[in-house]
Amino acid sequence: MNKFIFVSGGVCSSLGKGVAASSLGALLEGRGLNVRMVKCDPYINVDAGTMNPYQHGEVYVTDDGAETDLDLGNYARFTQSPLSRANSITTGQIYKAVIEKEREGRFLGRTIQVIPHITDEIKGRIMAVAKEDPDTDVVIVEIGGTVGDIESIPFLEAARQMINEQGRTNALSVHLTLIPEVAQCELKTKPTQHSVKAMQEQGIQPDVLICRAPVMLDDPTRMKISNFTNVELKAVFVSFDVSTTTYELPLIFSKQGLDQVVLEKMGVAIRHANLKPWTKMMEQFHSRQGKLRIGIIGKYMELHDAYKSVYEALFHAGLANAVEVELVKVDSALLEEADDPETILGANGSSPVDGVLVPGGFGSRGINGMVKAAQWARQNKAPYLGICLGMQIMVIEWARSVLKWDDADSTEFNESTKHPVVSLLEEQVDIIKSGNMGATMRLGKSETLIRAGSHIQAAYGDKSIWERHRHRYEFANKYLVEMTGSGLILGAFTADGSLVECVEWPDHPWGVGVQFHPEFKSKPIAPHPLFKAFINATKLTKGKENP
Ligand code: GLN
């Protein structure tokens, strides 16, 4: 069985299309279907790897090292869909592939056009995901942007063609719109009517509507929407603002009958819905007690999406530890300027924290603020989790504070330092010279071997782990002897033993830095072991302080 569901959006962006598509995926999996998720991004960048996190949010990395849109992170958190390079399609990739084929003479002299060549390339890639595994039942394709955008047109046209070719029971259109509240009293359906009209102009009649609204809509409003949009009343759903967590959405949609209606429209026999993992997760949510304040020290603090997977993984770890994790976002530039980090992070500071997390990042802005945060956590015995750059910061801080190498640094920030304790991976030297910065980092999953007796070993309970990477710089091996001689613990290495993958502080409750990105693999129904251990350590440390 190969069915396709195209999820589009209208009126405006940020309606939660990715979360809605993911929730639908979770619900169909609950009905026993094998689901694959695909994101189509209308931008011309080939991938998200070179995009500024301020514009685009985090870059989500897949096992096979693709640098993709953050919606793939939503898919990973809500569904079991395998995600690779194939599941992230951009206009840039499509045009690049078509132009390369044209240069190779593969079109035999024909004129290359948006229709059919660009649309065929899009359809071919969606079909390839459907065919990857013969057991795939449904491919949910989220089309980025909003209907009416110039950039989205080829993707919507590809969807139209596929709906026509596959037949209506095999390919559905799910459209997301906004029901705004005007003057805080009146809910307006007109933008939704216009949005559906715009879809119809593209030749697509939505089968299902999901209306984003501040509250649940009453029946007369849903009836009005149904009437003006040609969408059956029972297929008009509401994604209202939730006060709990967006992870409740699968249950909210299921209560409204979304999965039932989608199965009916696809002509799939209705099977029992197993939503136990989601109901159990919500029970965990409601039984949390107390709060832990985790300081996230980074440089893209204004935009929540910039560290999306990290924030989500902390939330998941809170569920597993029955405690609410409060995110305390601290701009590292502030710490850099502060004379004493205690005035910010300490119990009487402006942003008191129970634990510190330094996430991944690039460029030198705010680095010394992160170093100060690491020093504060080490000296005050506050649990610390360093991710990628956050591990490199631990190494720099240790070299400066313990080995007294004041100028110790990463060559990313200071090329002429006498103590380059973090330096370019060997294979990166020529890449940097060539100036080819797209998709050229150390990317994707690889094996890490863990040393016994470390915190990381206790967290994973395993010797061999597979995690994803995205970096150019590394712990510099020429300092191995001095670093370990002064007490720094090396908790894990690459499988061939050549690169340090984890450092830990001695005589400290829990200070762990990893060169990889554990946050990409955490799910609310399966929190990541390293985040779980970090939050557990923070809870224990706080408990000791306030017995
Ligand atoms: N900038 C650092 C490097 O390239 C860290 C990268 C990251 O945190 N993802 O190695």
Coordinates of C-alpha atoms and ligand atoms in Angstrom, one line a residue:
M1 CA 0.0 0.0 0.0
N2 CA 1.5 3.4 -1.0
K3 CA -0.6 6.3 0.0
F4 CA 0.4 10.0 -0.1
I5 CA -0.7 12.9 2.1
F6 CA 0.3 16.4 1.1
V7 CA 0.3 18.8 4.0
S8 CA 0.2 22.5 2.9
G9 CA -0.4 25.7 4.7
G10 CA -2.0 29.0 4.1
V11 CA -2.6 32.5 5.5
C12 CA 0.7 32.8 7.2
S13 CA 3.7 30.8 8.4
S14 CA 4.4 29.4 11.8
L15 CA 1.0 27.8 12.2
G16 CA 2.6 24.5 13.4
K17 CA 2.4 22.7 10.0
G18 CA 5.4 20.6 10.9
V19 CA 3.9 19.6 14.3
A20 CA 0.5 18.9 12.6
A21 CA 2.1 16.7 9.9
S22 CA 4.1 14.9 12.6
S23 CA 1.1 14.4 14.8
L24 CA -0.8 12.9 11.9
G25 CA 2.2 10.6 11.3
A26 CA 2.1 9.5 15.0
L27 CA -1.6 8.8 14.8
L28 CA -1.3 6.7 11.7
E29 CA 1.5 4.8 13.3
G30 CA -0.8 4.3 16.2
R31 CA -3.1 2.6 13.8
G32 CA -0.4 0.2 12.7
L33 CA 0.6 1.9 9.5
N34 CA 4.2 2.3 8.4
V35 CA 4.8 6.0 7.8
R36 CA 7.5 8.0 6.1
M37 CA 7.9 11.8 6.5
V38 CA 9.2 14.1 3.8
K39 CA 9.8 17.9 3.9
C40 CA 9.8 20.0 0.7
D41 CA 11.5 23.4 1.3
P42 CA 11.0 26.0 -1.4
Y43 CA 14.2 27.9 -0.7
I44 CA 17.0 27.8 -3.3
N45 CA 19.8 26.8 -0.8
V46 CA 20.8 23.3 -1.5
D47 CA 20.5 22.4 2.2
A48 CA 20.2 24.2 5.5
G49 CA 23.9 23.7 6.4
T50 CA 25.1 27.1 5.3
M51 CA 22.0 29.1 6.6
N52 CA 22.2 31.5 9.5
P53 CA 20.4 30.0 12.6
Y54 CA 18.8 33.4 13.2
Q55 CA 17.0 33.1 9.9
H56 CA 16.3 29.5 9.7
G57 CA 16.6 28.0 13.2
E58 CA 18.7 25.0 14.0
V59 CA 20.2 22.7 11.4
Y60 CA 18.9 19.1 11.9
V61 CA 21.5 16.5 11.1
T62 CA 20.5 13.0 9.9
D63 CA 22.4 9.7 10.4
D64 CA 23.7 10.0 6.8
G65 CA 25.0 13.5 7.5
A66 CA 22.4 15.6 5.7
E67 CA 22.0 19.1 7.1
T68 CA 18.3 19.6 7.0
D69 CA 15.4 21.7 8.0
L70 CA 14.3 21.7 11.6
D71 CA 11.0 20.1 10.7
L72 CA 12.8 16.8 10.3
G73 CA 13.5 17.1 14.1
N74 CA 9.7 17.3 14.6
Y75 CA 9.3 14.1 12.5
A76 CA 12.0 12.4 14.6
R77 CA 10.3 13.4 17.9
F78 CA 6.8 12.4 16.9
T79 CA 7.2 9.5 14.5
Q80 CA 9.3 6.4 13.8
S81 CA 10.0 7.4 10.2
P82 CA 13.6 6.8 9.2
L83 CA 15.1 10.1 8.1
S84 CA 17.9 10.6 5.7
R85 CA 19.0 12.9 2.9
A86 CA 16.1 11.6 0.9
N87 CA 13.5 13.0 3.3
S88 CA 14.5 16.6 2.8
I89 CA 13.9 18.1 -0.6
T90 CA 14.8 21.7 -1.5
T91 CA 14.3 23.8 -4.6
G92 CA 18.1 24.1 -4.7
Q93 CA 18.6 20.3 -4.9
I94 CA 15.9 20.0 -7.5
Y95 CA 17.3 22.6 -9.8
K96 CA 20.9 21.4 -9.2
A97 CA 19.9 17.9 -10.2
V98 CA 17.9 19.0 -13.3
I99 CA 20.7 21.3 -14.5
E100 CA 23.3 18.6 -14.0
K101 CA 21.2 16.2 -16.0
E102 CA 20.8 18.8 -18.7
R103 CA 24.6 19.4 -18.8
E104 CA 25.1 15.7 -19.2
G105 CA 22.8 15.8 -22.2
R106 CA 20.3 13.5 -20.6
F107 CA 17.3 15.4 -21.9
L108 CA 18.3 14.8 -25.6
G109 CA 18.0 18.4 -26.6
R110 CA 14.6 19.1 -25.3
T111 CA 13.8 22.5 -23.7
I112 CA 14.0 22.2 -20.0
Q113 CA 11.0 23.6 -18.2
V114 CA 9.4 23.9 -14.7
I115 CA 6.6 21.6 -16.0
P116 CA 7.4 18.8 -16.6
H117 CA 11.1 18.6 -15.7
I118 CA 11.2 20.3 -12.3
T119 CA 7.9 18.8 -11.2
D120 CA 9.0 15.3 -12.5
E121 CA 12.2 15.6 -10.4
I122 CA 10.1 16.5 -7.3
K123 CA 7.7 13.6 -7.9
G124 CA 10.6 11.2 -8.6
R125 CA 12.1 12.0 -5.2
I126 CA 8.8 11.6 -3.3
M127 CA 8.2 8.3 -5.1
A128 CA 11.8 7.2 -4.3
V129 CA 11.0 7.6 -0.5
A130 CA 7.8 5.6 -1.0
K131 CA 9.7 2.8 -2.8
E132 CA 12.7 2.7 -0.4
D133 CA 11.0 0.2 1.8
P134 CA 8.3 -2.2 0.4
D135 CA 6.5 -2.0 3.7
T136 CA 5.9 1.7 3.5
D137 CA 2.1 2.4 3.8
V138 CA 1.9 6.2 3.8
V139 CA 4.2 9.0 2.8
I140 CA 3.4 12.3 4.5
V141 CA 4.8 15.2 2.4
E142 CA 4.9 18.6 4.1
I143 CA 5.2 21.5 1.7
G144 CA 7.1 24.4 3.2
G145 CA 5.9 28.0 2.8
T146 CA 2.3 29.1 2.3
V147 CA 0.0 28.7 -0.7
G148 CA 0.4 31.8 -2.9
D149 CA 4.2 32.0 -2.5
I150 CA 5.9 32.0 -5.8
E151 CA 8.5 29.5 -4.6
S152 CA 5.9 26.9 -3.5
I153 CA 4.2 26.7 -6.8
P154 CA 6.3 23.8 -8.4
F155 CA 5.8 21.7 -5.2
L156 CA 2.0 22.3 -5.1
E157 CA 1.9 21.5 -8.9
A158 CA 3.7 18.3 -8.2
A159 CA 1.2 17.5 -5.5
R160 CA -1.7 18.2 -7.8
Q161 CA -0.3 15.9 -10.5
M162 CA 0.3 13.1 -8.0
I163 CA -3.2 13.5 -6.5
N164 CA -4.5 13.2 -10.1
E165 CA -2.3 10.3 -11.1
Q166 CA -2.7 8.3 -7.9
G167 CA -6.5 8.9 -7.5
R168 CA -8.2 10.6 -4.6
T169 CA -8.1 7.7 -2.2
N170 CA -4.4 7.2 -2.7
A171 CA -3.3 10.8 -2.3
L172 CA -4.9 13.4 0.0
S173 CA -4.5 17.1 0.6
V174 CA -4.4 18.3 4.2
H175 CA -4.4 22.1 4.4
L176 CA -3.6 24.1 7.5
T177 CA -5.0 27.6 8.0
L178 CA -5.4 30.3 10.6
I179 CA -8.6 31.4 12.3
P180 CA -7.6 34.7 13.8
E181 CA -9.4 36.4 16.6
V182 CA -10.2 40.0 15.9
A183 CA -10.6 42.5 18.8
Q184 CA -10.3 39.6 21.2
C185 CA -13.9 38.5 20.6
E186 CA -14.6 37.4 17.1
L187 CA -13.1 34.5 15.3
K188 CA -12.7 35.1 11.6
T189 CA -13.1 32.4 9.0
K190 CA -12.4 34.6 5.9
P191 CA -8.7 34.1 5.7
T192 CA -9.4 30.3 5.7
Q193 CA -11.9 30.7 2.9
H194 CA -9.3 32.7 0.9
S195 CA -6.6 30.2 1.6
V196 CA -8.6 27.3 0.3
K197 CA -9.5 29.3 -2.7
A198 CA -5.8 29.8 -3.4
M199 CA -5.4 26.0 -3.2
Q200 CA -8.3 25.5 -5.6
E201 CA -6.6 27.9 -8.0
Q202 CA -3.6 25.6 -7.9
G203 CA -5.9 22.8 -8.8
I204 CA -6.1 21.2 -5.4
Q205 CA -9.3 20.7 -3.4
P206 CA -8.2 20.1 0.2
D207 CA -9.7 16.9 1.7
V208 CA -9.0 17.8 5.3
L209 CA -8.6 21.2 7.0
I210 CA -6.7 21.8 10.2
C211 CA -7.6 25.3 11.5
R212 CA -5.2 26.9 13.9
A213 CA -7.3 28.9 16.3
P214 CA -6.9 30.3 19.8
V215 CA -9.7 28.0 21.1
M216 CA -11.8 25.1 20.0
L217 CA -14.3 26.2 17.3
D218 CA -18.0 25.6 17.8
D219 CA -20.1 23.7 15.3
P220 CA -21.7 26.6 13.5
T221 CA -18.2 28.0 12.8
R222 CA -16.9 24.7 11.6
M223 CA -20.1 24.4 9.5
K224 CA -19.5 27.8 8.0
I225 CA -15.9 26.8 7.1
S226 CA -17.1 23.5 5.6
N227 CA -19.7 25.3 3.6
F228 CA -17.4 27.8 2.0
T229 CA -14.5 25.5 1.4
N230 CA -16.1 22.3 0.1
V231 CA -14.5 20.3 2.8
E232 CA -16.8 17.9 4.6
L233 CA -17.8 19.1 8.1
K234 CA -16.3 16.0 9.7
A235 CA -13.0 16.8 8.0
V236 CA -12.6 20.2 9.5
F237 CA -10.3 20.0 12.5
V238 CA -9.1 22.5 15.0
S239 CA -5.5 22.9 16.3
F240 CA -6.2 25.2 19.2
D241 CA -3.6 26.7 21.5
V242 CA -2.6 24.2 24.1
S243 CA -1.5 25.2 27.6
T244 CA 0.2 21.8 28.2
T245 CA 2.7 20.8 25.5
T246 CA 2.5 20.4 21.7
Y247 CA 3.1 16.7 22.3
E248 CA -0.5 16.5 23.4
L249 CA -1.6 17.3 19.8
P250 CA -1.7 13.7 18.6
L251 CA -4.2 13.0 21.4
I252 CA -6.2 16.2 20.7
F253 CA -6.5 15.4 17.0
S254 CA -7.3 11.8 17.7
K255 CA -10.2 12.9 20.0
Q256 CA -11.5 15.0 17.1
G257 CA -11.3 12.0 14.8
L258 CA -8.5 13.1 12.5
D259 CA -6.9 9.6 12.0
Q260 CA -10.4 8.0 11.6
V261 CA -11.3 10.5 8.8
V262 CA -8.0 10.2 7.1
L263 CA -8.2 6.4 7.1
E264 CA -11.7 6.5 5.7
K265 CA -10.7 8.9 3.0
M266 CA -7.8 6.7 2.0
G267 CA -10.1 3.7 2.0
V268 CA -8.0 1.9 4.6
A269 CA -9.9 -0.5 6.9
I270 CA -10.2 1.1 10.4
R271 CA -7.9 -0.6 12.9
H272 CA -7.5 -0.3 16.6
A273 CA -5.7 2.9 17.7
N274 CA -2.8 2.4 20.1
L275 CA -1.9 5.7 21.6
K276 CA -0.6 4.3 24.9
P277 CA 2.9 5.8 24.6
W278 CA 1.3 9.3 24.2
T279 CA -1.2 8.9 27.0
K280 CA 1.6 7.6 29.2
M281 CA 3.8 10.6 28.3
M282 CA 1.0 13.0 29.2
E283 CA 0.6 11.2 32.6
Q284 CA 4.3 11.8 33.1
F285 CA 3.8 15.4 32.1
H286 CA 1.1 16.0 34.7
S287 CA 3.0 14.1 37.5
R288 CA 6.1 16.3 37.4
Q289 CA 7.0 17.9 40.7
G290 CA 9.3 20.8 41.3
K291 CA 11.4 22.7 38.8
L292 CA 15.0 22.7 37.7
R293 CA 16.5 25.7 36.1
I294 CA 18.9 24.9 33.3
G295 CA 21.0 27.7 31.9
I296 CA 21.6 27.5 28.2
I297 CA 24.6 29.6 27.4
G298 CA 24.6 30.4 23.7
K299 CA 24.6 33.2 21.2
Y300 CA 21.3 32.8 19.4
M301 CA 19.1 33.2 22.4
E302 CA 16.4 35.4 20.9
L303 CA 15.2 32.7 18.5
H304 CA 13.8 29.6 20.2
D305 CA 14.2 27.6 17.1
A306 CA 17.9 28.1 17.0
Y307 CA 18.4 25.4 19.7
K308 CA 15.1 23.6 19.1
S309 CA 16.3 20.0 19.5
V310 CA 18.3 20.8 22.6
Y311 CA 15.3 22.5 24.3
E312 CA 13.1 19.6 23.4
A313 CA 15.6 17.0 24.7
L314 CA 15.7 18.8 28.0
F315 CA 11.9 18.8 28.2
H316 CA 11.9 15.0 27.5
A317 CA 14.6 14.4 30.2
G318 CA 12.3 16.3 32.6
L319 CA 9.5 13.9 31.8
A320 CA 11.8 11.0 32.5
N321 CA 12.9 12.5 35.8
A322 CA 9.4 13.7 36.9
V323 CA 10.6 17.3 37.1
E324 CA 9.8 20.4 35.2
V325 CA 12.8 21.8 33.3
E326 CA 12.8 25.5 33.1
L327 CA 14.9 26.9 30.3
V328 CA 17.0 29.9 31.4
K329 CA 18.4 31.4 28.2
V330 CA 21.6 33.3 28.9
D331 CA 23.3 35.3 26.1
S332 CA 27.0 34.3 26.3
A333 CA 27.9 37.9 25.4
L334 CA 26.3 39.0 28.8
L335 CA 28.6 36.7 30.7
E336 CA 31.5 37.8 28.7
E337 CA 31.0 41.4 29.9
A338 CA 30.2 40.4 33.5
D339 CA 33.1 40.6 36.0
D340 CA 31.9 37.6 37.9
P341 CA 29.5 35.0 36.4
E342 CA 28.1 34.5 40.0
T343 CA 26.2 37.7 39.5
I344 CA 24.3 36.1 36.7
L345 CA 24.3 32.3 37.3
G346 CA 24.6 32.2 41.1
A347 CA 21.8 31.7 43.6
N348 CA 21.4 35.5 44.0
G349 CA 22.3 36.3 40.5
S350 CA 20.0 37.7 37.8
S351 CA 19.5 34.3 36.1
P352 CA 20.1 31.7 38.8
V353 CA 20.6 28.2 37.5
D354 CA 20.8 24.6 38.8
G355 CA 22.7 23.2 35.8
V356 CA 24.5 24.6 32.8
L357 CA 24.3 23.5 29.1
V358 CA 26.5 24.9 26.4
P359 CA 25.1 23.9 23.0
G360 CA 26.8 23.7 19.6
G361 CA 27.8 26.8 17.7
F362 CA 30.2 28.5 15.4
G363 CA 32.3 31.7 15.3
S364 CA 34.0 33.6 18.1
R365 CA 31.2 35.9 19.4
G366 CA 30.5 35.2 23.0
I367 CA 33.0 32.4 23.4
N368 CA 34.7 33.8 26.5
G369 CA 31.2 34.0 28.1
M370 CA 30.8 30.3 27.6
V371 CA 34.2 29.7 29.0
K372 CA 33.2 31.6 32.1
A373 CA 30.0 29.6 32.4
A374 CA 32.0 26.4 32.2
Q375 CA 34.5 27.6 34.9
W376 CA 31.6 28.6 37.1
A377 CA 29.9 25.2 36.8
R378 CA 33.2 23.3 37.4
Q379 CA 34.1 25.3 40.5
N380 CA 30.6 25.5 41.9
K381 CA 30.0 21.8 41.2
A382 CA 26.9 22.5 39.1
P383 CA 26.1 19.8 36.6
Y384 CA 27.2 20.7 33.1
L385 CA 26.5 19.3 29.7
G386 CA 28.6 20.5 26.8
I387 CA 27.5 19.6 23.3
C388 CA 30.1 19.9 20.4
L389 CA 31.2 23.5 20.9
G390 CA 30.2 23.0 24.6
M391 CA 32.8 20.2 24.9
Q392 CA 35.5 22.3 23.2
I393 CA 34.7 25.0 25.7
M394 CA 35.4 22.6 28.5
V395 CA 38.8 21.8 27.0
I396 CA 39.7 25.5 26.6
E397 CA 38.6 26.3 30.1
W398 CA 40.6 23.4 31.6
A399 CA 43.7 24.5 29.7
R400 CA 43.4 28.1 30.8
S401 CA 42.4 27.5 34.5
V402 CA 44.1 24.3 35.4
L403 CA 47.2 24.2 33.1
K404 CA 47.4 28.0 33.4
W405 CA 47.8 28.5 29.6
D406 CA 46.1 31.8 29.5
D407 CA 46.0 32.0 25.7
A408 CA 44.7 28.4 25.2
D409 CA 42.0 28.5 22.5
S410 CA 40.5 26.8 19.5
T411 CA 42.1 27.8 16.3
E412 CA 38.6 28.5 15.1
F413 CA 38.8 31.6 17.4
N414 CA 42.5 32.3 17.6
E415 CA 44.7 31.0 14.8
S416 CA 47.9 32.2 16.4
T417 CA 47.5 30.9 19.9
K418 CA 50.5 29.1 21.4
H419 CA 48.2 26.5 22.9
P420 CA 45.7 25.4 20.2
V421 CA 44.0 22.8 22.4
V422 CA 41.2 22.5 19.9
S423 CA 42.2 22.5 16.3
L424 CA 41.1 21.7 12.8
L425 CA 40.4 18.0 12.0
E426 CA 43.2 17.0 9.7
E427 CA 40.9 16.3 6.8
Q428 CA 39.4 19.8 7.1
V429 CA 42.7 21.7 6.5
D430 CA 42.4 21.4 2.7
I431 CA 38.7 21.9 2.7
I432 CA 39.1 25.3 4.5
K433 CA 41.8 26.3 1.9
S434 CA 39.5 25.4 -1.0
G435 CA 36.7 27.6 0.5
N436 CA 34.1 24.9 -0.2
M437 CA 32.0 25.3 2.9
G438 CA 28.7 23.5 2.0
A439 CA 28.3 20.0 3.5
T440 CA 32.0 19.6 4.1
M441 CA 32.1 19.2 7.9
R442 CA 32.5 15.9 9.7
L443 CA 28.9 15.0 9.4
G444 CA 26.5 12.2 10.4
K445 CA 26.6 9.2 12.5
S446 CA 29.7 7.2 13.5
E447 CA 30.6 4.8 16.3
T448 CA 32.0 6.0 19.6
L449 CA 33.6 3.7 22.1
I450 CA 33.1 4.5 25.8
R451 CA 35.5 4.0 28.6
A452 CA 34.4 2.2 31.7
G453 CA 33.9 4.2 34.9
S454 CA 32.8 7.4 33.2
H455 CA 29.6 9.3 33.6
I456 CA 28.9 8.8 29.9
Q457 CA 29.2 5.0 30.4
A458 CA 26.7 5.1 33.3
A459 CA 24.3 7.2 31.2
Y460 CA 24.3 4.9 28.1
G461 CA 25.0 1.6 30.0
D462 CA 26.8 0.6 26.8
K463 CA 30.3 0.5 25.5
S464 CA 29.5 1.3 21.9
I465 CA 27.2 4.1 20.8
W466 CA 26.3 5.7 17.5
E467 CA 25.7 9.4 17.5
R468 CA 25.7 12.2 14.9
H469 CA 28.4 14.8 14.3
R470 CA 28.6 18.3 12.8
H471 CA 32.0 20.0 13.3
R472 CA 35.3 20.9 11.8
Y473 CA 37.4 21.3 15.0
E474 CA 38.5 18.7 17.6
F475 CA 40.4 18.1 20.8
A476 CA 44.0 18.4 19.8
N477 CA 45.7 15.1 20.5
K478 CA 49.1 16.7 21.0
Y479 CA 47.9 17.8 24.4
L480 CA 46.6 14.4 25.5
V481 CA 49.3 13.8 28.0
E482 CA 49.1 17.2 29.7
M483 CA 45.4 17.2 29.7
T484 CA 44.9 13.8 31.3
G485 CA 48.0 14.3 33.5
S486 CA 46.3 17.3 35.1
G487 CA 43.2 15.2 35.7
L488 CA 40.8 15.8 32.8
I489 CA 39.0 12.6 32.1
L490 CA 38.6 11.3 28.5
G491 CA 35.3 9.4 28.5
A492 CA 35.1 8.2 25.0
F493 CA 36.9 8.0 21.6
T494 CA 36.1 7.3 18.0
A495 CA 36.1 3.6 17.2
D496 CA 39.6 3.8 15.7
G497 CA 40.8 5.6 18.8
S498 CA 42.0 8.6 16.9
L499 CA 39.6 11.3 18.2
V500 CA 38.4 12.3 21.6
E501 CA 34.6 12.2 21.8
C502 CA 33.9 13.0 25.4
V503 CA 35.7 14.8 28.2
E504 CA 34.6 14.8 31.9
W505 CA 35.7 16.8 35.0
P506 CA 37.2 15.0 37.9
D507 CA 35.9 15.6 41.4
H508 CA 32.6 16.9 40.1
P509 CA 29.1 15.6 40.4
W510 CA 28.5 15.6 36.6
G511 CA 30.5 17.6 34.1
V512 CA 30.3 15.9 30.7
G513 CA 31.1 17.3 27.2
V514 CA 30.5 15.3 24.0
Q515 CA 31.8 16.1 20.5
F516 CA 28.5 14.7 19.0
H517 CA 24.9 15.9 19.1
P518 CA 22.7 13.7 21.3
E519 CA 19.8 16.1 21.1
F520 CA 18.8 14.9 17.6
K521 CA 17.8 11.5 18.8
S522 CA 15.7 12.3 21.8
K523 CA 11.9 11.7 21.8
P524 CA 9.2 12.6 24.3
I525 CA 8.3 8.9 24.5
A526 CA 12.0 7.9 24.5
P527 CA 14.1 10.5 26.2
H528 CA 17.8 10.5 25.4
P529 CA 20.0 8.8 28.0
L530 CA 22.6 11.5 28.2
F531 CA 20.0 14.3 28.8
K532 CA 18.3 12.0 31.2
A533 CA 21.5 11.5 33.2
F534 CA 22.2 15.3 33.1
I535 CA 18.8 16.2 34.5
N536 CA 19.0 13.4 37.0
A537 CA 22.4 14.7 38.2
T538 CA 21.0 18.2 38.5
K539 CA 18.1 17.0 40.5
L540 CA 20.3 15.1 42.9
T541 CA 22.7 18.0 43.3
K542 CA 19.9 20.4 44.0
G543 CA 18.4 17.9 46.4
K544 CA 21.6 17.8 48.3
E545 CA 21.8 21.6 48.5
N546 CA 18.2 21.9 49.8
P547 CA 17.5 18.6 51.6
Ligands
GLN1 N1 32.5 25.3 15.7 C1 32.8 24.1 16.2 C2 33.4 23.2 15.2 O1 33.3 23.4 14.0 C3 31.7 23.4 16.9 C4 30.6 23.0 16.0 C5 29.3 22.6 16.7 O2 29.1 22.9 17.8 N2 28.4 22.0 16.0 O3 34.1 22.2 15.5

